[in-house]
């Protein structure tokens, strides 16, 4: 079971308190009617599914209930950091050695 | 290839079993092939086998990063059934069942196919309605599936607890009698032996690191850890790593890869006569011929390539098993393991041509690809050989996520993943 640091509660809690919510930083389109089929496919179905450092959303559903983002390595399953929704993507190169690495 | 028969067995028994030959060759890769299959799991090996047998294309290499059948082929719970809801699914899974039925004879290899029946339990009114809908849809598609009362379910599977006092009492079951299990390793080995005998090179311990294309974008081969290997056609059959491989050809896939776990108990005498699956309490169980209870757990909720899942997923499944079969409550579990499954948004596979000329993909089998192995390989070989899909896999395109013609089997999976 993963241990996940909720950036709102500011503590590490077991995975069963959280719900995974898929890839992060996918902007919801402002006008879906204006999208082409290819654009909609990319937004709705296509996923990076990276082997390695991945950006993903989590929800602290049995805690504060809020969505937040995480950087996690999908080979080791280790979190590099978690951060609040709306914050910019952290640079993973800095995370591995810098502050926030766990 | 040496034919296996009672006579060859008897002969070897008399001669001290010194005459058995290796079952497939392990050649060094040639400079070029007509077709390269990436991934030597059941689906990839079956594809190579049918390319050689049905289409006369024998200059084929199957390239495998690890060892043959060491991915999801050797990690699944070996359940075979075809009682899916939609016409396309009924087509491909039933095609597979028909091939399973004659496969041991065809391959001259005992794959231990056992049509012991797959029973899916209903625990609430919704389950009852959904399963009855499935049964009617299956019957229209020529797929056997029948409704059982709780008493009939217990008669079919005596260890089952049908007590009304259970937290989720059994309200009935859908039974596909033609469903069952097969020996997963033997499926990979049998196809490997058959393909190798027909001239297919199976190259293990060789990782594909790139997909090469010419100036006009056509596939010209692959880069591997054993050097460049050329081919005009490349079929990617890489399960959990499909996204990674397709990105080498600049194709972004509608896939997510999740860990899926299974476990086995200590071996015991025969007690489970069939396969039992339950969506609502989330568990599926059968007994191997070795005597182990083979139990399938769920997927983790995050994407991963680690081939490891969380322990709480396993304990959740065992809670359900003990609820359905209180008699197993003191069984010891021996081993658990994980595989990486590639899941599509509509929970149906992709067996298709791609936007890159000469590149074909067979992926997205998610949590239940083993059952389709022969059918999948058969129609994928057709797709590669003819450069057009077989009528059975015509609907399983990559474009369906763009044009909306989904094959939405999410509700038809035997367990919710």
PDB file of N, CA, C and O in Angstrom, chain B residues 116-164:
ATOM      1  N   UNK B 116     -14.877 -26.896 -17.742  1.00  0.00           N
ATOM      2  CA  UNK B 116     -15.516 -27.276 -16.486  1.00  0.00           C
ATOM      3  C   UNK B 116     -16.654 -26.327 -16.115  1.00  0.00           C
ATOM      4  O   UNK B 116     -17.321 -26.525 -15.124  1.00  0.00           O
ATOM      5  N   UNK B 117     -16.853 -25.289 -16.905  1.00  0.00           N
ATOM      6  CA  UNK B 117     -17.944 -24.351 -16.651  1.00  0.00           C
ATOM      7  C   UNK B 117     -17.494 -23.139 -15.864  1.00  0.00           C
ATOM      8  O   UNK B 117     -16.699 -23.249 -14.929  1.00  0.00           O
ATOM      9  N   UNK B 118     -17.970 -21.975 -16.282  1.00  0.00           N
ATOM     10  CA  UNK B 118     -17.695 -20.723 -15.569  1.00  0.00           C
ATOM     11  C   UNK B 118     -19.017 -20.185 -15.047  1.00  0.00           C
ATOM     12  O   UNK B 118     -19.943 -19.926 -15.814  1.00  0.00           O
ATOM     13  N   UNK B 119     -19.086 -20.035 -13.733  1.00  0.00           N
ATOM     14  CA  UNK B 119     -20.339 -19.602 -13.100  1.00  0.00           C
ATOM     15  C   UNK B 119     -20.143 -18.217 -12.495  1.00  0.00           C
ATOM     16  O   UNK B 119     -19.243 -18.002 -11.687  1.00  0.00           O
ATOM     17  N   UNK B 120     -20.994 -17.276 -12.902  1.00  0.00           N
ATOM     18  CA  UNK B 120     -20.900 -15.909 -12.397  1.00  0.00           C
ATOM     19  C   UNK B 120     -22.066 -15.645 -11.463  1.00  0.00           C
ATOM     20  O   UNK B 120     -23.226 -15.778 -11.847  1.00  0.00           O
ATOM     21  N   UNK B 121     -21.755 -15.261 -10.228  1.00  0.00           N
ATOM     22  CA  UNK B 121     -22.784 -15.147  -9.199  1.00  0.00           C
ATOM     23  C   UNK B 121     -23.471 -13.780  -9.198  1.00  0.00           C
ATOM     24  O   UNK B 121     -22.834 -12.748  -9.383  1.00  0.00           O
ATOM     25  N   UNK B 122     -24.779 -13.810  -8.951  1.00  0.00           N
ATOM     26  CA  UNK B 122     -25.558 -12.576  -8.790  1.00  0.00           C
ATOM     27  C   UNK B 122     -25.914 -12.422  -7.313  1.00  0.00           C
ATOM     28  O   UNK B 122     -26.368 -13.378  -6.679  1.00  0.00           O
ATOM     29  N   UNK B 123     -25.654 -11.244  -6.772  1.00  0.00           N
ATOM     30  CA  UNK B 123     -25.884 -11.026  -5.339  1.00  0.00           C
ATOM     31  C   UNK B 123     -26.945  -9.972  -5.056  1.00  0.00           C
ATOM     32  O   UNK B 123     -27.258  -9.692  -3.908  1.00  0.00           O
ATOM     33  N   UNK B 124     -27.447  -9.317  -6.088  1.00  0.00           N
ATOM     34  CA  UNK B 124     -28.479  -8.292  -5.862  1.00  0.00           C
ATOM     35  C   UNK B 124     -29.352  -8.183  -7.105  1.00  0.00           C
ATOM     36  O   UNK B 124     -29.073  -8.825  -8.135  1.00  0.00           O
ATOM     37  N   UNK B 125     -30.397  -7.400  -7.010  1.00  0.00           N
ATOM     38  CA  UNK B 125     -31.376  -7.325  -8.102  1.00  0.00           C
ATOM     39  C   UNK B 125     -30.714  -6.828  -9.387  1.00  0.00           C
ATOM     40  O   UNK B 125     -30.988  -7.320 -10.482  1.00  0.00           O
ATOM     41  N   UNK B 126     -29.803  -5.884  -9.230  1.00  0.00           N
ATOM     42  CA  UNK B 126     -29.116  -5.355 -10.408  1.00  0.00           C
ATOM     43  C   UNK B 126     -28.327  -6.459 -11.119  1.00  0.00           C
ATOM     44  O   UNK B 126     -28.404  -6.595 -12.344  1.00  0.00           O
ATOM     45  N   UNK B 127     -27.581  -7.246 -10.328  1.00  0.00           N
ATOM     46  CA  UNK B 127     -26.824  -8.366 -10.913  1.00  0.00           C
ATOM     47  C   UNK B 127     -27.756  -9.301 -11.680  1.00  0.00           C
ATOM     48  O   UNK B 127     -27.451  -9.728 -12.797  1.00  0.00           O
ATOM     49  N   UNK B 128     -28.900  -9.624 -11.057  1.00  0.00           N
ATOM     50  CA  UNK B 128     -29.837 -10.567 -11.677  1.00  0.00           C
ATOM     51  C   UNK B 128     -30.291 -10.024 -13.030  1.00  0.00           C
ATOM     52  O   UNK B 128     -30.287 -10.733 -14.046  1.00  0.00           O
ATOM     53  N   UNK B 129     -30.635  -8.744 -13.044  1.00  0.00           N
ATOM     54  CA  UNK B 129     -31.124  -8.148 -14.294  1.00  0.00           C
ATOM     55  C   UNK B 129     -30.030  -8.117 -15.355  1.00  0.00           C
ATOM     56  O   UNK B 129     -30.259  -8.445 -16.522  1.00  0.00           O
ATOM     57  N   UNK B 130     -28.832  -7.712 -14.945  1.00  0.00           N
ATOM     58  CA  UNK B 130     -27.728  -7.609 -15.906  1.00  0.00           C
ATOM     59  C   UNK B 130     -27.370  -8.990 -16.462  1.00  0.00           C
ATOM     60  O   UNK B 130     -27.196  -9.153 -17.671  1.00  0.00           O
ATOM     61  N   UNK B 131     -27.283  -9.992 -15.584  1.00  0.00           N
ATOM     62  CA  UNK B 131     -26.902 -11.331 -16.054  1.00  0.00           C
ATOM     63  C   UNK B 131     -27.971 -11.899 -16.983  1.00  0.00           C
ATOM     64  O   UNK B 131     -27.657 -12.552 -17.978  1.00  0.00           O
ATOM     65  N   UNK B 132     -29.254 -11.660 -16.649  1.00  0.00           N
ATOM     66  CA  UNK B 132     -30.307 -12.192 -17.529  1.00  0.00           C
ATOM     67  C   UNK B 132     -30.246 -11.503 -18.890  1.00  0.00           C
ATOM     68  O   UNK B 132     -30.443 -12.134 -19.931  1.00  0.00           O
ATOM     69  N   UNK B 133     -29.939 -10.226 -18.882  1.00  0.00           N
ATOM     70  CA  UNK B 133     -29.783  -9.518 -20.156  1.00  0.00           C
ATOM     71  C   UNK B 133     -28.630 -10.135 -20.953  1.00  0.00           C
ATOM     72  O   UNK B 133     -28.720 -10.346 -22.164  1.00  0.00           O
ATOM     73  N   UNK B 134     -27.537 -10.417 -20.245  1.00  0.00           N
ATOM     74  CA  UNK B 134     -26.391 -11.056 -20.910  1.00  0.00           C
ATOM     75  C   UNK B 134     -26.773 -12.409 -21.487  1.00  0.00           C
ATOM     76  O   UNK B 134     -26.395 -12.747 -22.610  1.00  0.00           O
ATOM     77  N   UNK B 135     -27.511 -13.186 -20.697  1.00  0.00           N
ATOM     78  CA  UNK B 135     -27.883 -14.530 -21.154  1.00  0.00           C
ATOM     79  C   UNK B 135     -28.696 -14.438 -22.441  1.00  0.00           C
ATOM     80  O   UNK B 135     -28.455 -15.166 -23.405  1.00  0.00           O
ATOM     81  N   UNK B 136     -29.640 -13.492 -22.481  1.00  0.00           N
ATOM     82  CA  UNK B 136     -30.462 -13.343 -23.695  1.00  0.00           C
ATOM     83  C   UNK B 136     -29.607 -12.886 -24.876  1.00  0.00           C
ATOM     84  O   UNK B 136     -29.721 -13.417 -25.980  1.00  0.00           O
ATOM     85  N   UNK B 137     -28.728 -11.899 -24.625  1.00  0.00           N
ATOM     86  CA  UNK B 137     -27.863 -11.409 -25.709  1.00  0.00           C
ATOM     87  C   UNK B 137     -26.944 -12.528 -26.188  1.00  0.00           C
ATOM     88  O   UNK B 137     -26.740 -12.704 -27.395  1.00  0.00           O
ATOM     89  N   UNK B 138     -26.403 -13.320 -25.249  1.00  0.00           N
ATOM     90  CA  UNK B 138     -25.515 -14.426 -25.603  1.00  0.00           C
ATOM     91  C   UNK B 138     -26.238 -15.454 -26.456  1.00  0.00           C
ATOM     92  O   UNK B 138     -25.694 -15.952 -27.448  1.00  0.00           O
ATOM     93  N   UNK B 139     -27.470 -15.767 -26.063  1.00  0.00           N
ATOM     94  CA  UNK B 139     -28.199 -16.799 -26.809  1.00  0.00           C
ATOM     95  C   UNK B 139     -28.459 -16.352 -28.247  1.00  0.00           C
ATOM     96  O   UNK B 139     -28.381 -17.145 -29.179  1.00  0.00           O
ATOM     97  N   UNK B 140     -28.740 -15.061 -28.416  1.00  0.00           N
ATOM     98  CA  UNK B 140     -28.936 -14.542 -29.773  1.00  0.00           C
ATOM     99  C   UNK B 140     -27.648 -14.646 -30.592  1.00  0.00           C
ATOM    100  O   UNK B 140     -27.685 -14.753 -31.813  1.00  0.00           O
ATOM    101  N   UNK B 141     -26.523 -14.583 -29.912  1.00  0.00           N
ATOM    102  CA  UNK B 141     -25.234 -14.657 -30.608  1.00  0.00           C
ATOM    103  C   UNK B 141     -24.667 -16.080 -30.657  1.00  0.00           C
ATOM    104  O   UNK B 141     -23.516 -16.271 -31.046  1.00  0.00           O
ATOM    105  N   UNK B 142     -25.464 -17.042 -30.230  1.00  0.00           N
ATOM    106  CA  UNK B 142     -24.990 -18.424 -30.291  1.00  0.00           C
ATOM    107  C   UNK B 142     -23.969 -18.764 -29.225  1.00  0.00           C
ATOM    108  O   UNK B 142     -23.197 -19.706 -29.373  1.00  0.00           O
ATOM    109  N   UNK B 143     -23.931 -17.977 -28.137  1.00  0.00           N
ATOM    110  CA  UNK B 143     -22.997 -18.241 -27.036  1.00  0.00           C
ATOM    111  C   UNK B 143     -23.789 -18.898 -25.914  1.00  0.00           C
ATOM    112  O   UNK B 143     -24.829 -18.372 -25.504  1.00  0.00           O
ATOM    113  N   UNK B 144     -23.297 -20.045 -25.405  1.00  0.00           N
ATOM    114  CA  UNK B 144     -24.081 -20.713 -24.371  1.00  0.00           C
ATOM    115  C   UNK B 144     -23.927 -19.986 -23.041  1.00  0.00           C
ATOM    116  O   UNK B 144     -22.835 -19.565 -22.670  1.00  0.00           O
ATOM    117  N   UNK B 145     -25.015 -19.794 -22.366  1.00  0.00           N
ATOM    118  CA  UNK B 145     -25.039 -19.134 -21.059  1.00  0.00           C
ATOM    119  C   UNK B 145     -26.431 -19.400 -20.503  1.00  0.00           C
ATOM    120  O   UNK B 145     -27.418 -19.243 -21.211  1.00  0.00           O
ATOM    121  N   UNK B 146     -26.512 -19.835 -19.260  1.00  0.00           N
ATOM    122  CA  UNK B 146     -27.817 -20.229 -18.717  1.00  0.00           C
ATOM    123  C   UNK B 146     -27.979 -19.696 -17.303  1.00  0.00           C
ATOM    124  O   UNK B 146     -27.003 -19.523 -16.568  1.00  0.00           O
ATOM    125  N   UNK B 147     -29.221 -19.449 -16.918  1.00  0.00           N
ATOM    126  CA  UNK B 147     -29.530 -18.939 -15.586  1.00  0.00           C
ATOM    127  C   UNK B 147     -29.738 -20.093 -14.604  1.00  0.00           C
ATOM    128  O   UNK B 147     -30.408 -21.073 -14.934  1.00  0.00           O
ATOM    129  N   UNK B 148     -29.129 -19.978 -13.425  1.00  0.00           N
ATOM    130  CA  UNK B 148     -29.300 -20.980 -12.386  1.00  0.00           C
ATOM    131  C   UNK B 148     -29.907 -20.319 -11.143  1.00  0.00           C
ATOM    132  O   UNK B 148     -29.573 -19.188 -10.816  1.00  0.00           O
ATOM    133  N   UNK B 149     -30.767 -21.059 -10.467  1.00  0.00           N
ATOM    134  CA  UNK B 149     -31.232 -20.607  -9.159  1.00  0.00           C
ATOM    135  C   UNK B 149     -30.100 -20.842  -8.154  1.00  0.00           C
ATOM    136  O   UNK B 149     -29.152 -21.581  -8.446  1.00  0.00           O
ATOM    137  N   UNK B 150     -30.182 -20.250  -6.942  1.00  0.00           N
ATOM    138  CA  UNK B 150     -29.124 -20.513  -5.954  1.00  0.00           C
ATOM    139  C   UNK B 150     -28.952 -21.998  -5.672  1.00  0.00           C
ATOM    140  O   UNK B 150     -27.820 -22.473  -5.527  1.00  0.00           O
ATOM    141  N   UNK B 151     -30.065 -22.750  -5.637  1.00  0.00           N
ATOM    142  CA  UNK B 151     -29.962 -24.183  -5.354  1.00  0.00           C
ATOM    143  C   UNK B 151     -29.235 -24.901  -6.489  1.00  0.00           C
ATOM    144  O   UNK B 151     -28.419 -25.807  -6.253  1.00  0.00           O
ATOM    145  N   UNK B 152     -29.557 -24.506  -7.727  1.00  0.00           N
ATOM    146  CA  UNK B 152     -28.871 -25.122  -8.872  1.00  0.00           C
ATOM    147  C   UNK B 152     -27.390 -24.762  -8.877  1.00  0.00           C
ATOM    148  O   UNK B 152     -26.540 -25.577  -9.231  1.00  0.00           O
ATOM    149  N   UNK B 153     -27.095 -23.520  -8.460  1.00  0.00           N
ATOM    150  CA  UNK B 153     -25.688 -23.087  -8.403  1.00  0.00           C
ATOM    151  C   UNK B 153     -24.935 -23.937  -7.387  1.00  0.00           C
ATOM    152  O   UNK B 153     -23.801 -24.359  -7.622  1.00  0.00           O
ATOM    153  N   UNK B 154     -25.565 -24.193  -6.261  1.00  0.00           N
ATOM    154  CA  UNK B 154     -24.929 -25.004  -5.210  1.00  0.00           C
ATOM    155  C   UNK B 154     -24.742 -26.442  -5.681  1.00  0.00           C
ATOM    156  O   UNK B 154     -23.738 -27.083  -5.366  1.00  0.00           O
ATOM    157  N   UNK B 155     -25.715 -26.931  -6.447  1.00  0.00           N
ATOM    158  CA  UNK B 155     -25.590 -28.284  -6.974  1.00  0.00           C
ATOM    159  C   UNK B 155     -24.401 -28.382  -7.930  1.00  0.00           C
ATOM    160  O   UNK B 155     -23.675 -29.366  -7.942  1.00  0.00           O
ATOM    161  N   UNK B 156     -24.208 -27.308  -8.705  1.00  0.00           N
ATOM    162  CA  UNK B 156     -23.108 -27.292  -9.676  1.00  0.00           C
ATOM    163  C   UNK B 156     -21.762 -27.106  -8.976  1.00  0.00           C
ATOM    164  O   UNK B 156     -20.743 -27.603  -9.429  1.00  0.00           O
ATOM    165  N   UNK B 157     -21.786 -26.358  -7.872  1.00  0.00           N
ATOM    166  CA  UNK B 157     -20.540 -26.079  -7.148  1.00  0.00           C
ATOM    167  C   UNK B 157     -20.803 -26.259  -5.651  1.00  0.00           C
ATOM    168  O   UNK B 157     -21.095 -25.288  -4.939  1.00  0.00           O
ATOM    169  N   UNK B 158     -20.684 -27.493  -5.142  1.00  0.00           N
ATOM    170  CA  UNK B 158     -21.091 -27.790  -3.767  1.00  0.00           C
ATOM    171  C   UNK B 158     -20.442 -26.939  -2.668  1.00  0.00           C
ATOM    172  O   UNK B 158     -21.093 -26.669  -1.656  1.00  0.00           O
ATOM    173  N   UNK B 159     -19.187 -26.499  -2.766  1.00  0.00           N
ATOM    174  CA  UNK B 159     -18.645 -25.706  -1.641  1.00  0.00           C
ATOM    175  C   UNK B 159     -19.263 -24.318  -1.498  1.00  0.00           C
ATOM    176  O   UNK B 159     -19.007 -23.633  -0.504  1.00  0.00           O
ATOM    177  N   UNK B 160     -20.067 -23.902  -2.468  1.00  0.00           N
ATOM    178  CA  UNK B 160     -20.616 -22.541  -2.449  1.00  0.00           C
ATOM    179  C   UNK B 160     -21.588 -22.335  -1.290  1.00  0.00           C
ATOM    180  O   UNK B 160     -22.429 -23.184  -1.006  1.00  0.00           O
ATOM    181  N   UNK B 161     -21.467 -21.195  -0.643  1.00  0.00           N
ATOM    182  CA  UNK B 161     -22.371 -20.837   0.448  1.00  0.00           C
ATOM    183  C   UNK B 161     -23.557 -20.056  -0.126  1.00  0.00           C
ATOM    184  O   UNK B 161     -23.393 -18.951  -0.649  1.00  0.00           O
ATOM    185  N   UNK B 162     -24.768 -20.638  -0.064  1.00  0.00           N
ATOM    186  CA  UNK B 162     -25.943 -19.914  -0.563  1.00  0.00           C
ATOM    187  C   UNK B 162     -26.859 -19.508   0.584  1.00  0.00           C
ATOM    188  O   UNK B 162     -28.051 -19.240   0.387  1.00  0.00           O
ATOM    189  N   UNK B 163     -26.304 -19.442   1.778  1.00  0.00           N
ATOM    190  CA  UNK B 163     -27.107 -19.054   2.938  1.00  0.00           C
ATOM    191  C   UNK B 163     -27.704 -17.651   2.758  1.00  0.00           C
ATOM    192  O   UNK B 163     -27.042 -16.741   2.259  1.00  0.00           O
ATOM    193  N   UNK B 164     -28.945 -17.505   3.184  1.00  0.00           N
ATOM    194  CA  UNK B 164     -29.588 -16.191   3.121  1.00  0.00           C
ATOM    195  C   UNK B 164     -28.992 -15.234   4.154  1.00  0.00           C
ATOM    196  O   UNK B 164     -29.227 -14.041   4.128  1.00  0.00           O
TER     197      UNK B 164
END
